[in-house]
Tab-separated table of N, CA and C in Angstrom:
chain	number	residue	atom	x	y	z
A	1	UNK	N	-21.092	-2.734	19.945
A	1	UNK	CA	-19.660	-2.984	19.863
A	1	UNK	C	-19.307	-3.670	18.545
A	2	UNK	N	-20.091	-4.984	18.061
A	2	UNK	CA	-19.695	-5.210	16.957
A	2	UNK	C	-20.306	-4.625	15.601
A	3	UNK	N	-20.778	-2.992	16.096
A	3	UNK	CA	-21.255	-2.673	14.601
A	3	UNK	C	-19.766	-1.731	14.614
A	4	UNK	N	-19.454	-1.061	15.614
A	4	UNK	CA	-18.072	-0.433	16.054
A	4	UNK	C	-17.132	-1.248	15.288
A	5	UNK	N	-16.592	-2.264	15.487
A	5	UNK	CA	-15.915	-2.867	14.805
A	5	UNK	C	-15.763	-3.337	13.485
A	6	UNK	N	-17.125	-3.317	13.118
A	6	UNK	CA	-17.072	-3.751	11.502
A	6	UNK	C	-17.560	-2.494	10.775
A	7	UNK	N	-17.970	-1.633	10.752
A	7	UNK	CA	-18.045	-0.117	10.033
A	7	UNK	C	-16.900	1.190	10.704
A	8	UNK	N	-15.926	0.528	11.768
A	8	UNK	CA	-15.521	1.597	12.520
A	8	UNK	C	-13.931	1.058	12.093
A	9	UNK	N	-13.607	0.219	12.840
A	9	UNK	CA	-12.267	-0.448	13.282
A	9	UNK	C	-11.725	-1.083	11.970
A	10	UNK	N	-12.546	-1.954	11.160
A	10	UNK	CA	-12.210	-2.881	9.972
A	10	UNK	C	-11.528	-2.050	8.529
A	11	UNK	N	-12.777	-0.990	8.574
A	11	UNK	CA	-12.496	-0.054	7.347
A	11	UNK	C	-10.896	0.974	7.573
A	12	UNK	N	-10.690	1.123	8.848
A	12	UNK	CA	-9.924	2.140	9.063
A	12	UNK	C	-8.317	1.401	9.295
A	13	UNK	N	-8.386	0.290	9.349
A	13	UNK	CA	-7.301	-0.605	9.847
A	13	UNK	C	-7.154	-1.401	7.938
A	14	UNK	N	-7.990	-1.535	7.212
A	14	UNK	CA	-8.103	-1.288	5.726
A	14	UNK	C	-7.195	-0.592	5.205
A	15	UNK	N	-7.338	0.960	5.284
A	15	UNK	CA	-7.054	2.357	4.903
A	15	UNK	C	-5.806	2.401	5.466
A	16	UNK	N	-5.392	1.824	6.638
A	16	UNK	CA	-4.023	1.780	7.171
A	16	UNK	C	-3.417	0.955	6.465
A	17	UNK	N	-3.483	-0.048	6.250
A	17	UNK	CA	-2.433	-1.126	5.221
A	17	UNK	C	-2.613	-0.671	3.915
A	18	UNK	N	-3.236	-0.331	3.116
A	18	UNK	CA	-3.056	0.455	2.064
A	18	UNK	C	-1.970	1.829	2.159
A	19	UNK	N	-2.219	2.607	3.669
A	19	UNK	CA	-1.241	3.689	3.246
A	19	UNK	C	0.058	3.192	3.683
A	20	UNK	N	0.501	2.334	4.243
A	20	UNK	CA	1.258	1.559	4.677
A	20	UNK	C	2.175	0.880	3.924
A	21	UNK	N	1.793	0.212	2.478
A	21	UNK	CA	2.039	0.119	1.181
A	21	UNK	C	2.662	1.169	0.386
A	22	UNK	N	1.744	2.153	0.221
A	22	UNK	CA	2.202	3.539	-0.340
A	22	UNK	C	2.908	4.241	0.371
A	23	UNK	N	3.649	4.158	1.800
A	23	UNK	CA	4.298	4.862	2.300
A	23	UNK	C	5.754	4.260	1.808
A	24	UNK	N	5.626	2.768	2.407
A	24	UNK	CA	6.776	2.089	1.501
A	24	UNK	C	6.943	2.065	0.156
A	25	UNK	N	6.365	2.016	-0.399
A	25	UNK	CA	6.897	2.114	-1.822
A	25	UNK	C	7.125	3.503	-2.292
A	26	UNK	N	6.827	4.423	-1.709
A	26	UNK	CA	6.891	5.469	-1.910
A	26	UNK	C	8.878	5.729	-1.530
A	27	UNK	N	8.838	5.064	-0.101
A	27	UNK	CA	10.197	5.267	0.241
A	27	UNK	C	11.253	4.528	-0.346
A	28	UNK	N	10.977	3.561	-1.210
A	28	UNK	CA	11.898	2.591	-2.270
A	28	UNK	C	11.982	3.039	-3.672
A	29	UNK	N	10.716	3.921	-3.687
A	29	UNK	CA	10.902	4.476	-5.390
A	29	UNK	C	11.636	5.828	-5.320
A	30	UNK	N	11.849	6.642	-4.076
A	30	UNK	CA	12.708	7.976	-3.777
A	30	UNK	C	14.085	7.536	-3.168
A	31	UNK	N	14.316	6.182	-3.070
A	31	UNK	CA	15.963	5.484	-2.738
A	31	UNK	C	16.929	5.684	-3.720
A	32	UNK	N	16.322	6.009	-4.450
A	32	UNK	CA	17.473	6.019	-5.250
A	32	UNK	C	17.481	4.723	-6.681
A	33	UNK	N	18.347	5.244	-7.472
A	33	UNK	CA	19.137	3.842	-8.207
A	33	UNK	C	20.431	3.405	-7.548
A	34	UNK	N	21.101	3.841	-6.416
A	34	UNK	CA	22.128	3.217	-5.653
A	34	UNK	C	21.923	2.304	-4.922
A	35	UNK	N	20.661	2.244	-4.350
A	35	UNK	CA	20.472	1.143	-3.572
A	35	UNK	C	20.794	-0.393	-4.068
A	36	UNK	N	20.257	-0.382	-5.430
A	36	UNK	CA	20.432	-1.578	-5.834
A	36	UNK	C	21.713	-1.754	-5.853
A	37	UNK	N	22.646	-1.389	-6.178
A	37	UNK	CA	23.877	-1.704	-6.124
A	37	UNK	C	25.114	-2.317	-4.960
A	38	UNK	N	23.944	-1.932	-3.734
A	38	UNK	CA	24.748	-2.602	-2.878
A	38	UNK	C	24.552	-3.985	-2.687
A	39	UNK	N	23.195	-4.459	-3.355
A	39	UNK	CA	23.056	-6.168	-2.877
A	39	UNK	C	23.814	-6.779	-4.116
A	40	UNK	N	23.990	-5.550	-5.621
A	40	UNK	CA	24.438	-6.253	-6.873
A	40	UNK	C	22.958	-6.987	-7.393
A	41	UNK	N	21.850	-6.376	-6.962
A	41	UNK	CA	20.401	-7.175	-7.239
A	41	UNK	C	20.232	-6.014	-8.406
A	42	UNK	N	19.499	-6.480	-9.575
A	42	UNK	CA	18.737	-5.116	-10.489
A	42	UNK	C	17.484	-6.635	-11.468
A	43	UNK	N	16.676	-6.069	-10.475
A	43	UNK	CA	15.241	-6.906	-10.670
A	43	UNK	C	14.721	-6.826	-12.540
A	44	UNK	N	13.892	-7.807	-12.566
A	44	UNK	CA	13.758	-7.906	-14.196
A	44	UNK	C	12.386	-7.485	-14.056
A	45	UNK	N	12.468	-7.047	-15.657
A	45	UNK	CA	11.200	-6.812	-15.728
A	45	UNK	C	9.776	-7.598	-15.482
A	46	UNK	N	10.165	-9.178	-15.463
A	46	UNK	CA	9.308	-10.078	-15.458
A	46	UNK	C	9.066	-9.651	-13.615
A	47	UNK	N	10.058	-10.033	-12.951
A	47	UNK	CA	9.336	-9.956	-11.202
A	47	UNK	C	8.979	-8.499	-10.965
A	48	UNK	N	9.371	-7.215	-11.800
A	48	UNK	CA	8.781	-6.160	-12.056
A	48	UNK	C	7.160	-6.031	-11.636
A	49	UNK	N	6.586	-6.510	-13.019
A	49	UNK	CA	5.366	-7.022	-13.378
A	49	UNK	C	4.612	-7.566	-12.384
A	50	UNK	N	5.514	-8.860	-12.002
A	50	UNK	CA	4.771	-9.432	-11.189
A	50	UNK	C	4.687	-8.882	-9.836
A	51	UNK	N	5.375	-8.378	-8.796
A	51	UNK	CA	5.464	-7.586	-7.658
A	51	UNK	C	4.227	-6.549	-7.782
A	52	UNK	N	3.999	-5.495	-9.012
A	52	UNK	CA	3.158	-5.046	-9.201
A	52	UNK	C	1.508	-5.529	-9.293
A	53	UNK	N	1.970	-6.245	-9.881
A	53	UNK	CA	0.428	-7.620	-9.866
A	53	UNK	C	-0.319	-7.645	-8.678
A	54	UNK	N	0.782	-8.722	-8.090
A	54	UNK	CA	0.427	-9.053	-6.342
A	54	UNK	C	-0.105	-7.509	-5.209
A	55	UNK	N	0.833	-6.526	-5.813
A	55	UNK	CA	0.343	-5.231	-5.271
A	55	UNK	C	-1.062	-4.938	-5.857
A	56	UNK	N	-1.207	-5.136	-6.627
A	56	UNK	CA	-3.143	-4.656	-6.903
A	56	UNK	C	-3.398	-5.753	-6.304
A	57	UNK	N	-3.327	-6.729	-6.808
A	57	UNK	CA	-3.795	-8.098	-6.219
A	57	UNK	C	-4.239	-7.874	-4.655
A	58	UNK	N	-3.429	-7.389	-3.805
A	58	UNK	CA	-4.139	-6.848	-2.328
A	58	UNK	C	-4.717	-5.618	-2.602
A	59	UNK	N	-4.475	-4.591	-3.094
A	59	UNK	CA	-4.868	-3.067	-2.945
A	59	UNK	C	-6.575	-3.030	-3.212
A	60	UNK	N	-6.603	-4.066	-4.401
A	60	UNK	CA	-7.849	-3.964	-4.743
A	60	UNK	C	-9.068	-4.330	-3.812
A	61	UNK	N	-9.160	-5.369	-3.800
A	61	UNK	CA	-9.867	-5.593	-2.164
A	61	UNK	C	-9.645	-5.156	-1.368
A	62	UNK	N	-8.594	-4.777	-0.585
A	62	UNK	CA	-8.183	-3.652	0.686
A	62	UNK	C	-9.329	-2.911	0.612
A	63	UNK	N	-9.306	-1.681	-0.822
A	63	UNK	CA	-9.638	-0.546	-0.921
A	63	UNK	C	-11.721	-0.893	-1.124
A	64	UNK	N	-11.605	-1.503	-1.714
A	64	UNK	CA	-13.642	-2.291	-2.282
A	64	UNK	C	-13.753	-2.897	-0.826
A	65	UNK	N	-13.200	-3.564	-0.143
A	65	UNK	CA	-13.177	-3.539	1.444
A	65	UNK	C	-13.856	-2.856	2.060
A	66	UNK	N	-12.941	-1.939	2.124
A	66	UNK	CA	-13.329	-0.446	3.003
A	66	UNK	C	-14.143	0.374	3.096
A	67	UNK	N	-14.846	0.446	1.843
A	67	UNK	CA	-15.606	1.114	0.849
A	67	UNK	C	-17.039	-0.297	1.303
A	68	UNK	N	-16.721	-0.975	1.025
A	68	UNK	CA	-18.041	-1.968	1.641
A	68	UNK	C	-18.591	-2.064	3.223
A	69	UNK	N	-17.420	-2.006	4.107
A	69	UNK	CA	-17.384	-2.435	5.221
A	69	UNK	C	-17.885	-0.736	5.913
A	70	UNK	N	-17.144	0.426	5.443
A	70	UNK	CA	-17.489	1.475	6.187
A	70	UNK	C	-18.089	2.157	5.645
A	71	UNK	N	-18.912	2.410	4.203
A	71	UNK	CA	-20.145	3.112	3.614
A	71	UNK	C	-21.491	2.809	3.419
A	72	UNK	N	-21.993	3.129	4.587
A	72	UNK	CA	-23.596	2.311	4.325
A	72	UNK	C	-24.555	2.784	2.561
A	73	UNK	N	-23.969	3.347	2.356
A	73	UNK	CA	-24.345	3.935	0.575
A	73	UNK	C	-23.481	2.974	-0.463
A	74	UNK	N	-22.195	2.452	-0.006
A	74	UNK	CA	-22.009	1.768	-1.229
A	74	UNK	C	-22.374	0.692	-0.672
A	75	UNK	N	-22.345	0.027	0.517
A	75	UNK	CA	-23.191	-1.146	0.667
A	75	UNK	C	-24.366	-1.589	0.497
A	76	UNK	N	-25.386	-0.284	-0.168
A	76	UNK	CA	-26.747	-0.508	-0.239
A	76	UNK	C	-26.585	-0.921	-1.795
A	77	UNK	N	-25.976	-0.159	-1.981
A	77	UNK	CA	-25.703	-0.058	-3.815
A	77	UNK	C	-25.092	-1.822	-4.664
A	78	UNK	N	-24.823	-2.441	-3.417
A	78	UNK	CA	-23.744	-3.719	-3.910
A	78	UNK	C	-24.670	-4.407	-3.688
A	79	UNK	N	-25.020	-5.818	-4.523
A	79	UNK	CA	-25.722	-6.958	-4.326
A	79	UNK	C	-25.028	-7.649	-3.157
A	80	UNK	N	-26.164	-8.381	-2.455
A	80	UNK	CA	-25.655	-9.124	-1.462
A	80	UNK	C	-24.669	-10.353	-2.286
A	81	UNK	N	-24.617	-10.729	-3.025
A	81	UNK	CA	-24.127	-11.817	-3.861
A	81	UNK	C	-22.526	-10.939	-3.786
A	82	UNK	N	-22.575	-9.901	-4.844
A	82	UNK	CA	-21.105	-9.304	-4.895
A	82	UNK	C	-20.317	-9.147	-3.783
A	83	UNK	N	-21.332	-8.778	-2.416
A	83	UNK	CA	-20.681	-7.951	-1.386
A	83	UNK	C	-19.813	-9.331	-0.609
A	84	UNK	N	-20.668	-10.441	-0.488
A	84	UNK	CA	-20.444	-11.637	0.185
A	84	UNK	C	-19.073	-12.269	-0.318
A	85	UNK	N	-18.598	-12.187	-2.126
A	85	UNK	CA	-17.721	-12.506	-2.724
A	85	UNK	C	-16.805	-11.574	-2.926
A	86	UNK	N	-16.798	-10.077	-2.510
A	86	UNK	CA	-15.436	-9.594	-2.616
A	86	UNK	C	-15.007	-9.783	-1.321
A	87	UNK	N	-15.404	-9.501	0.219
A	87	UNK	CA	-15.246	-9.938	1.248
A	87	UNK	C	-14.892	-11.217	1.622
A	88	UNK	N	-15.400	-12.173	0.833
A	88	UNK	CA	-14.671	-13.590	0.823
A	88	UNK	C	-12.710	-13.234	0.503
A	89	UNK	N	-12.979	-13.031	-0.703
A	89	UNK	CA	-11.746	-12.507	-1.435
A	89	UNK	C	-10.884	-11.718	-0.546
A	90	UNK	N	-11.051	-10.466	-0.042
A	90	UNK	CA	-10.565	-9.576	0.736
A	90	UNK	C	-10.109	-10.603	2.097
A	91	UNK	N	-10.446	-11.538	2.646
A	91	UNK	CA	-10.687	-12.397	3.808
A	91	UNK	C	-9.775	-13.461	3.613
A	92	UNK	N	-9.626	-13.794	2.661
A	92	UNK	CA	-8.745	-14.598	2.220
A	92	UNK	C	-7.189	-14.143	2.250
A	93	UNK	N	-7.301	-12.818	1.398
A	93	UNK	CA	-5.893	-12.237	1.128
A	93	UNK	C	-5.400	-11.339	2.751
A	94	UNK	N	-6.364	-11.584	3.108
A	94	UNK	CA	-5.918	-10.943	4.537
A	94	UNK	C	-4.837	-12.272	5.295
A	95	UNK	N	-5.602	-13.363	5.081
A	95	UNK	CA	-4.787	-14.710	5.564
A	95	UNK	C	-3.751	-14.597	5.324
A	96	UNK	N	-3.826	-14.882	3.754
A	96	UNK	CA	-2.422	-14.901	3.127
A	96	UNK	C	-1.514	-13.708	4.026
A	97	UNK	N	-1.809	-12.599	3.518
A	97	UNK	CA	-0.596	-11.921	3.979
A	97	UNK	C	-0.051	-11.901	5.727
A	98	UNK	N	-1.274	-12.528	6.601
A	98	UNK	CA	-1.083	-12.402	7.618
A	98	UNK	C	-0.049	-13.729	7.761
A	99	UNK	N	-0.334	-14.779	7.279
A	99	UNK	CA	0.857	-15.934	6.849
A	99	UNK	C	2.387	-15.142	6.611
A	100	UNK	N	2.152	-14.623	5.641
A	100	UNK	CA	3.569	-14.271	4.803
A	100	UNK	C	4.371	-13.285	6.182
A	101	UNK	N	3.282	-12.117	6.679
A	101	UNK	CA	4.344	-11.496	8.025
A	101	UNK	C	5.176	-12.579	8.965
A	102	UNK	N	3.510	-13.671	9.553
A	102	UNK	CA	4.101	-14.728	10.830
A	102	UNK	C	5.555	-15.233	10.060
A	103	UNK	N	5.461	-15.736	9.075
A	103	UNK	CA	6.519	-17.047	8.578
A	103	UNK	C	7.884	-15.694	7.961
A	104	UNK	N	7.597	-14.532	8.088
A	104	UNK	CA	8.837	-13.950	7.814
A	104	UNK	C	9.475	-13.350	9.435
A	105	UNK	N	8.427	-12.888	10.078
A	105	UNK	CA	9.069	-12.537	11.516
A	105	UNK	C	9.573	-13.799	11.935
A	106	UNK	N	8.905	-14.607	11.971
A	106	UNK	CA	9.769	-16.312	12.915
A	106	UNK	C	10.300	-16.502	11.892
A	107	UNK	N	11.510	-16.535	11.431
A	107	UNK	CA	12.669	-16.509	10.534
A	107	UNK	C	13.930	-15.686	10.686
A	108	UNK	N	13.131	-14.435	11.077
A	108	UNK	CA	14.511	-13.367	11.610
A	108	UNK	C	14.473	-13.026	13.041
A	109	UNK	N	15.801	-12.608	13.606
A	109	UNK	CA	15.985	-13.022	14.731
A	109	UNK	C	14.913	-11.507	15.559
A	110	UNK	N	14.580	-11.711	16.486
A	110	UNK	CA	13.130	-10.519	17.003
A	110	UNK	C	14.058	-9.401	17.073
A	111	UNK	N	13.313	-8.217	16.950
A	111	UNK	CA	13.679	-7.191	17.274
A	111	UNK	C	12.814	-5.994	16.287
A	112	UNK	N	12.661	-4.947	15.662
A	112	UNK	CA	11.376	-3.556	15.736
A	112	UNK	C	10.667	-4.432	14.467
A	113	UNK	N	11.014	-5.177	13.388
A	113	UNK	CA	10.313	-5.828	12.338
A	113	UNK	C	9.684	-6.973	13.039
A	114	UNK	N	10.027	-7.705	14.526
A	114	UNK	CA	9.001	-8.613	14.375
A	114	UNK	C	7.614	-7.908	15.641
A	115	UNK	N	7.912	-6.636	16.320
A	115	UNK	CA	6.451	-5.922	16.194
A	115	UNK	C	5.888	-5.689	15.352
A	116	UNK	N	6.468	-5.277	14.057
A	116	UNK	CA	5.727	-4.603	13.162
A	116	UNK	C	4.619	-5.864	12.644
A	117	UNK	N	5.401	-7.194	12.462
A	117	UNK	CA	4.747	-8.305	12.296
A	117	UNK	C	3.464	-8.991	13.003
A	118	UNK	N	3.666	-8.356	14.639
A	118	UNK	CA	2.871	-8.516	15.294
A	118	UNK	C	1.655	-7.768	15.084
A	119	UNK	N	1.745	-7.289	14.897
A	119	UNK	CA	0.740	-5.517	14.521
A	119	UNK	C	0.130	-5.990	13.087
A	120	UNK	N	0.931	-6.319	12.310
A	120	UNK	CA	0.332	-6.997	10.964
A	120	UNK	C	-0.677	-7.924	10.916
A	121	UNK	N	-0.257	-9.003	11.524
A	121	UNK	CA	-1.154	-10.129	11.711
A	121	UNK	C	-2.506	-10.285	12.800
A	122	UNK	N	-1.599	-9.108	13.904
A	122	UNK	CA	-3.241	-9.148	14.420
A	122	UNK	C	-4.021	-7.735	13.876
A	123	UNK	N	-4.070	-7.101	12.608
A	123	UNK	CA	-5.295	-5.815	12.150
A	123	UNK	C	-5.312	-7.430	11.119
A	124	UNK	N	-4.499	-8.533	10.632
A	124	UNK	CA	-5.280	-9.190	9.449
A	124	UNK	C	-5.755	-10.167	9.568
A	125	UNK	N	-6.239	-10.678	10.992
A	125	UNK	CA	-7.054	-11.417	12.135
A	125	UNK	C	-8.007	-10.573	12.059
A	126	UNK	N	-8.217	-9.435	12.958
A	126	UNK	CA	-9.388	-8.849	12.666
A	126	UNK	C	-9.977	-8.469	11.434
A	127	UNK	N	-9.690	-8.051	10.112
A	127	UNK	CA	-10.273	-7.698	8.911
A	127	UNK	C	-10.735	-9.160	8.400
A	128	UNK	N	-9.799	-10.341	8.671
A	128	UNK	CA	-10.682	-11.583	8.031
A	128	UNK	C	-12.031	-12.020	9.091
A	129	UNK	N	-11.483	-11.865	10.578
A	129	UNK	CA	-12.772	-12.130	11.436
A	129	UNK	C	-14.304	-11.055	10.904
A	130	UNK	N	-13.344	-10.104	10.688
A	130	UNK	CA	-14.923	-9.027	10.203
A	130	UNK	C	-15.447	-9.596	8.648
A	131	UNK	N	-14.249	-9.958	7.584
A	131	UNK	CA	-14.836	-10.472	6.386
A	131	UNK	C	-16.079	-11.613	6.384
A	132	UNK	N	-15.119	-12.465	7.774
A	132	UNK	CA	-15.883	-14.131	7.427
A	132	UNK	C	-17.263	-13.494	8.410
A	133	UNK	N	-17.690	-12.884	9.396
A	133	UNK	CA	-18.367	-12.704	10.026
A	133	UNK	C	-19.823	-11.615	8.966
A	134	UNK	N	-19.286	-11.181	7.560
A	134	UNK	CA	-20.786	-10.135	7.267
A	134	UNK	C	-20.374	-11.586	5.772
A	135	UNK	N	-19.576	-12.261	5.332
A	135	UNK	CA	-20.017	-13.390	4.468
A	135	UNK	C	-21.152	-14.118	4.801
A	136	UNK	N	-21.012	-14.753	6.296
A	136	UNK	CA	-21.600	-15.658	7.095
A	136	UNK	C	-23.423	-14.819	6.746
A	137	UNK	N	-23.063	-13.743	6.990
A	137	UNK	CA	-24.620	-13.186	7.589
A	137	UNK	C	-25.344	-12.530	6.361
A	138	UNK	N	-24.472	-12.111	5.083
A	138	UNK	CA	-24.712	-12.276	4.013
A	138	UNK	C	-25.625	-13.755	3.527
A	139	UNK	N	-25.238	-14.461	3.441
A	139	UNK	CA	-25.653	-16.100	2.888
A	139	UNK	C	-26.848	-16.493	4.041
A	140	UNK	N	-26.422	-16.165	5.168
A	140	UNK	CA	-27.656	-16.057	6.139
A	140	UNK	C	-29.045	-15.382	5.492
A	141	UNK	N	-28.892	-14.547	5.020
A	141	UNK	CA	-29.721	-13.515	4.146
A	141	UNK	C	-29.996	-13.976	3.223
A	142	UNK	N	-29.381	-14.286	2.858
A	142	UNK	CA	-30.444	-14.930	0.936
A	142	UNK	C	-30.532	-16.080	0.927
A	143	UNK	N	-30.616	-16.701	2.478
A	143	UNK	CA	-30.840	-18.302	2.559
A	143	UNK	C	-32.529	-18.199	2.513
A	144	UNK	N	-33.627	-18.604	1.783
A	144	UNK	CA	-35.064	-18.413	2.223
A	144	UNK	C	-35.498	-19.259	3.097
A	145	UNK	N	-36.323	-18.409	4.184
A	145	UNK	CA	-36.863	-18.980	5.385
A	145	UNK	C	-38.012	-20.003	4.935
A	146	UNK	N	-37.834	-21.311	5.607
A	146	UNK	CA	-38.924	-22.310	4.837
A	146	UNK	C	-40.112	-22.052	5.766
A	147	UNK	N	-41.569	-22.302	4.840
A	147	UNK	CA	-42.504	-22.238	5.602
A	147	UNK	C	-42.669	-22.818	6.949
A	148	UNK	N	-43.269	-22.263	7.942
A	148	UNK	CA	-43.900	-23.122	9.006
A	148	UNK	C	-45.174	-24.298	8.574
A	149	UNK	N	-45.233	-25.177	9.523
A	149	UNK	CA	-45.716	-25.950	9.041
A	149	UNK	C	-47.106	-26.152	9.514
């Protein structure tokens, strides 16, 4: 069950928030240039930049994630050292964003965005439980067993 979950469930719930990303942005970059006009918002190039940033900033680990967690070939290929520290990383940003859904759904009043929130935070509960759980057993691994005595 928990190899199910961490080569099965982790990688594929990965691959979902990535297309999940690209579905939305996909549907904000085919909106049009009218949209902006109704808030009177027309974003600068500086939060441009930066929005984009923060978007690799998750994508990247998402995707080296997935690719770690569900390919026993690129996991052979990765040092235990690398694998332990992008999964840290990936584990982390899973927090974060699972933060940023909770503290934006409890803010607006419930209704189909604060499922979606729900649904968010618990696939980024499980992807950090699977991160911190092959870190743990990583470092377990290159801890050397001391002689018997």
């Amino acid at each position: 069950m928990k190899r199910l979950l961490i080569h099965g469930v982790a990688p594929v719930l990965l691959c979902l928030q990535v297309a999940y990303l690209g579905f939305f942005g996909l549907l904000f970059a085919l909106s049009g240039p009218g949209s902006a006009e109704i808030d009177h918002t027309d974003p600068s190039p500086v939060a441009h930049a930066l929005f984009n940033g923060l978007l690799l900033a998750f994508v990247l680990p998402a995707v080296g994630g997935a690719a770690l967690l569900g390919s026993e070939a690129v996991r052979a290929r990765v040092p235990g050292g690398a694998r332990a520290v992008w999964l840290a990383v990936l584990g982390v940003t899973e927090i974060v964003v699972a933060v940023s859904f909770a503290t934006t759904a409890l803010r607006e009043s419930p209704g189909p965005d604060s499922l979606v929130a729900v649904v968010a935070v618990a696939a980024c509960a499980v992807i950090a439980l699977v991160c911190a759980g092959e870190v743990r057993g990583t470092l377990r691994a290159a801890r050397p067993v001391p002689p018997l005595a």
